[in-house]
Amino acid sequence: MQNNHAVTPDETAAEADVAHLMAGKQITLDELAVEAAAMSLRLRQLARAAETPATPVELEPIIESLRHHGRQLGEIEEQLAALARIVEGDVPLAKTFMGSKDPWGAAARGSDREDYGGPAVVPTGRQLLHLAHAVKLSPDTETTTYPEAMGGMRVIWESKAAQARRRRERDTAVAAEVLTLKCETCEVSSGHCVTRNGRISERPHTKRQREAEATVDARLGFLGDNPVAVPGVD
């Protein structure tokens, strides 16, 4: 099974191999919820089995840790399940945020939201849960649904975590690329740059660094700090 993404220095090939978790090219919130529930159960089962190991060893701290993490995963599963219902349009959501009355989704495009990180054109999971809770607190609140609020928007989305990972992939590629280029400043043909006294430096000269960045960014599809092309998405 092929990996969906290149492996970064801080992850293994097994971690990057995620295609088996989803039916399509991208994982759904429903699939995330079901997988989280399965892992929560697995941890709680391990805790139960560890109560009577084949070899007499007291595992009480480990057992409690397994149960703790199982409960944490259970809480995450509940949030994901709630979000899955929200994105399907089953749950009414407030049209604006409580207090600020700022819009979100398509209505937030072009708005000037100075607080909370700017306009919530793409809402966070936490914001969606709060918008659903606002309706429960005030039943007379003007409502919408996620599909309605996001109508007309075509967004290829990846999380900040994915952007950070892809940024690390890019920086790793640049570090390798720069060592293959000739440096016009110190005139080394490859390898690390050197100082005027001939000492090796791990920091390349600026012009050589910029050339490596431009080459890698063109190859990977980067523009500034943001990835333009999202792998696996048409």
Coordinates of C-alpha atoms in Angstrom, one line a residue:
M1 CA 0.0 0.0 0.0
Q2 CA 1.4 3.3 -1.0
N3 CA 1.9 6.2 1.4
N4 CA -0.3 9.3 0.9
H5 CA 2.5 11.7 1.7
A6 CA 6.3 11.8 1.8
V7 CA 7.7 10.7 5.1
T8 CA 9.1 13.6 7.2
P9 CA 12.2 13.1 9.5
D10 CA 10.0 12.9 12.6
E11 CA 7.6 10.2 11.3
T12 CA 7.8 6.6 10.2
A13 CA 6.6 5.1 6.9
A14 CA 3.9 3.3 9.0
E15 CA 2.6 6.6 10.3
A16 CA 2.3 8.1 6.8
D17 CA 0.5 5.0 5.5
V18 CA -3.1 6.1 6.0
A19 CA -5.0 5.1 2.9
H20 CA -6.5 2.1 4.6
L21 CA -8.4 4.4 7.0
M22 CA -10.6 5.9 4.4
A23 CA -12.8 4.8 1.5
G24 CA -12.0 7.9 -0.6
K25 CA -9.1 10.1 -1.2
Q26 CA -9.7 12.1 2.0
I27 CA -10.9 10.9 5.4
T28 CA -14.4 11.8 6.5
L29 CA -15.4 13.0 10.0
D30 CA -17.5 9.9 10.3
E31 CA -14.6 7.6 9.4
L32 CA -12.4 9.5 12.0
A33 CA -15.1 9.0 14.7
V34 CA -15.4 5.3 14.0
E35 CA -11.6 4.8 14.0
A36 CA -11.3 6.8 17.3
A37 CA -14.0 4.7 18.9
A38 CA -12.3 1.5 17.8
M39 CA -9.0 2.6 19.3
S40 CA -10.7 3.7 22.5
L41 CA -12.2 0.2 22.9
R42 CA -8.9 -1.4 22.1
L43 CA -7.1 0.5 24.8
R44 CA -9.8 -0.4 27.4
Q45 CA -9.6 -4.0 26.3
L46 CA -5.8 -4.0 26.8
A47 CA -6.3 -2.5 30.3
R48 CA -8.7 -5.3 31.2
A49 CA -6.5 -8.0 29.8
A50 CA -3.4 -6.6 31.6
E51 CA -5.2 -7.1 35.0
T52 CA -4.2 -10.8 34.8
P53 CA -0.9 -11.2 32.8
A54 CA 0.6 -14.6 32.2
T55 CA 3.7 -13.6 34.3
P56 CA 3.0 -12.2 37.8
V57 CA 4.0 -8.5 37.4
E58 CA 2.0 -5.7 38.9
L59 CA 0.9 -3.4 36.0
E60 CA -1.5 -1.2 37.9
P61 CA 0.0 2.2 36.7
I62 CA 0.1 0.9 33.1
I63 CA -3.5 -0.3 33.4
E64 CA -4.7 3.0 34.7
S65 CA -2.8 4.8 31.9
L66 CA -4.4 2.6 29.2
R67 CA -7.8 3.3 30.7
H68 CA -7.1 7.1 30.9
H69 CA -6.0 7.3 27.3
G70 CA -9.0 5.1 26.3
R71 CA -11.3 7.6 28.0
Q72 CA -9.6 10.5 26.3
L73 CA -10.0 8.9 22.9
G74 CA -13.7 8.3 23.8
E75 CA -14.1 12.0 24.3
I76 CA -12.5 12.8 21.0
E77 CA -14.7 10.2 19.3
E78 CA -17.8 11.9 20.7
Q79 CA -16.6 15.3 19.4
L80 CA -15.9 13.8 16.0
A81 CA -19.3 12.1 15.8
A82 CA -21.0 15.4 16.7
L83 CA -19.0 17.2 14.0
A84 CA -19.9 14.5 11.5
R85 CA -23.6 15.2 12.1
I86 CA -23.0 18.9 11.9
V87 CA -21.3 18.8 8.5
E88 CA -24.1 16.6 7.1
G89 CA -26.6 19.3 8.0
D90 CA -28.4 17.4 10.7
V91 CA -27.7 20.0 13.4
P92 CA -28.9 23.6 13.4
L93 CA -26.1 26.2 13.9
A94 CA -26.3 29.8 14.9
K95 CA -25.7 32.2 12.0
T96 CA -23.3 34.3 14.0
F97 CA -21.0 33.8 17.0
M98 CA -22.4 34.6 20.5
G99 CA -21.2 37.9 21.8
S100 CA -19.4 39.2 18.8
K101 CA -22.2 38.4 16.3
D102 CA -19.5 37.8 13.7
P103 CA -20.6 35.7 10.7
W104 CA -18.9 32.5 9.6
G105 CA -18.6 30.5 6.4
A106 CA -19.4 32.1 3.1
A107 CA -21.0 35.1 5.0
A108 CA -17.6 35.8 6.5
R109 CA -15.8 36.3 3.3
G110 CA -14.5 39.9 3.1
S111 CA -15.5 40.7 6.6
D112 CA -13.2 42.4 9.0
R113 CA -13.0 40.3 12.1
E114 CA -10.2 41.7 14.2
D115 CA -10.5 39.2 17.1
Y116 CA -10.1 35.4 17.3
G117 CA -7.7 35.1 14.4
G118 CA -9.7 36.9 11.7
P119 CA -12.8 35.9 9.7
A120 CA -14.0 32.3 10.3
V121 CA -14.5 31.5 6.6
V122 CA -13.4 27.9 7.4
P123 CA -14.6 27.3 10.9
T124 CA -12.8 25.2 13.4
G125 CA -14.4 22.1 14.9
R126 CA -14.6 23.9 18.3
Q127 CA -16.4 26.8 16.7
L128 CA -18.9 24.5 15.1
L129 CA -19.6 22.8 18.4
H130 CA -20.1 26.3 20.0
L131 CA -22.4 27.4 17.2
A132 CA -24.5 24.3 17.8
H133 CA -24.5 24.9 21.6
A134 CA -25.6 28.5 21.1
V135 CA -28.9 27.2 19.5
K136 CA -29.5 25.0 22.5
L137 CA -29.0 27.9 24.8
S138 CA -31.2 30.3 22.8
P139 CA -33.8 28.4 20.8
D140 CA -35.0 31.6 19.2
T141 CA -31.5 32.2 17.6
E142 CA -31.5 32.6 13.9
T143 CA -30.0 29.3 12.5
T144 CA -28.5 27.8 9.5
T145 CA -26.8 24.5 8.7
Y146 CA -23.2 23.7 7.7
P147 CA -24.0 22.9 4.1
E148 CA -26.1 26.1 3.8
A149 CA -23.4 28.3 5.5
M150 CA -20.6 26.9 3.3
G151 CA -22.7 27.0 0.1
G152 CA -20.8 28.3 -3.0
M153 CA -17.4 27.8 -1.4
R154 CA -14.9 25.5 -3.1
V155 CA -12.2 25.0 -0.5
I156 CA -9.4 22.4 -0.8
W157 CA -8.7 22.2 2.9
E158 CA -5.8 20.8 5.0
S159 CA -5.2 21.5 8.6
K160 CA -2.5 23.6 10.1
A161 CA -0.9 20.4 11.2
A162 CA -0.7 19.2 7.6
Q163 CA 0.7 22.6 6.5
A164 CA 3.4 22.4 9.2
R165 CA 4.3 18.8 8.2
R166 CA 4.5 19.8 4.5
R167 CA 6.6 22.8 5.5
R168 CA 9.1 20.4 7.2
E169 CA 9.1 18.3 4.1
R170 CA 9.9 21.4 2.1
D171 CA 12.7 22.6 4.4
T172 CA 14.3 19.1 4.4
A173 CA 14.2 19.1 0.5
V174 CA 15.8 22.6 0.5
A175 CA 18.6 21.5 2.9
A176 CA 19.4 18.6 0.5
E177 CA 19.1 20.8 -2.6
V178 CA 21.4 23.5 -1.4
L179 CA 24.3 21.1 -1.0
T180 CA 24.1 20.1 -4.7
L181 CA 24.4 23.7 -6.0
K182 CA 27.5 25.6 -6.7
C183 CA 27.9 28.7 -4.5
E184 CA 28.8 31.8 -6.3
T185 CA 29.9 33.5 -3.1
C186 CA 32.4 31.0 -1.7
E187 CA 32.7 29.0 -5.0
V188 CA 32.3 25.5 -3.5
S189 CA 30.9 23.2 -6.2
S190 CA 28.9 21.1 -3.7
G191 CA 28.6 20.4 0.0
H192 CA 28.7 23.0 2.7
C193 CA 29.7 26.6 2.2
V194 CA 32.9 27.9 3.6
T195 CA 34.0 31.1 5.3
R196 CA 36.6 33.5 3.9
N197 CA 39.1 31.6 6.1
G198 CA 38.1 28.3 4.6
R199 CA 36.1 27.0 7.6
I200 CA 33.1 24.8 6.9
S201 CA 29.7 26.4 7.8
E202 CA 26.4 24.6 8.1
R203 CA 24.6 27.9 7.0
P204 CA 24.7 28.4 3.3
H205 CA 25.3 31.8 1.7
T206 CA 22.1 33.7 1.1
K207 CA 22.1 33.6 -2.7
R208 CA 22.7 29.9 -2.7
Q209 CA 19.9 29.3 -0.2
R210 CA 17.5 31.4 -2.3
E211 CA 18.3 29.4 -5.4
A212 CA 17.7 26.1 -3.6
E213 CA 14.4 27.4 -2.2
A214 CA 13.2 28.6 -5.6
T215 CA 14.1 25.2 -7.2
V216 CA 12.3 23.2 -4.5
D217 CA 9.3 25.5 -4.3
A218 CA 8.7 25.2 -8.0
R219 CA 9.0 21.4 -7.8
L220 CA 6.7 21.0 -4.8
G221 CA 4.2 23.7 -5.6
F222 CA 4.9 26.1 -2.8
L223 CA 4.1 29.8 -2.8
G224 CA 5.6 31.7 0.1
D225 CA 4.7 29.9 3.3
N226 CA 1.6 28.1 2.0
P227 CA 1.4 24.9 0.0
V228 CA -0.5 25.5 -3.2
A229 CA -1.1 21.9 -4.3
V230 CA -2.6 19.5 -1.8
P231 CA -1.5 15.9 -2.5
G232 CA -4.2 13.5 -3.5
V233 CA -6.8 16.1 -4.2
D234 CA -8.0 16.8 -7.8

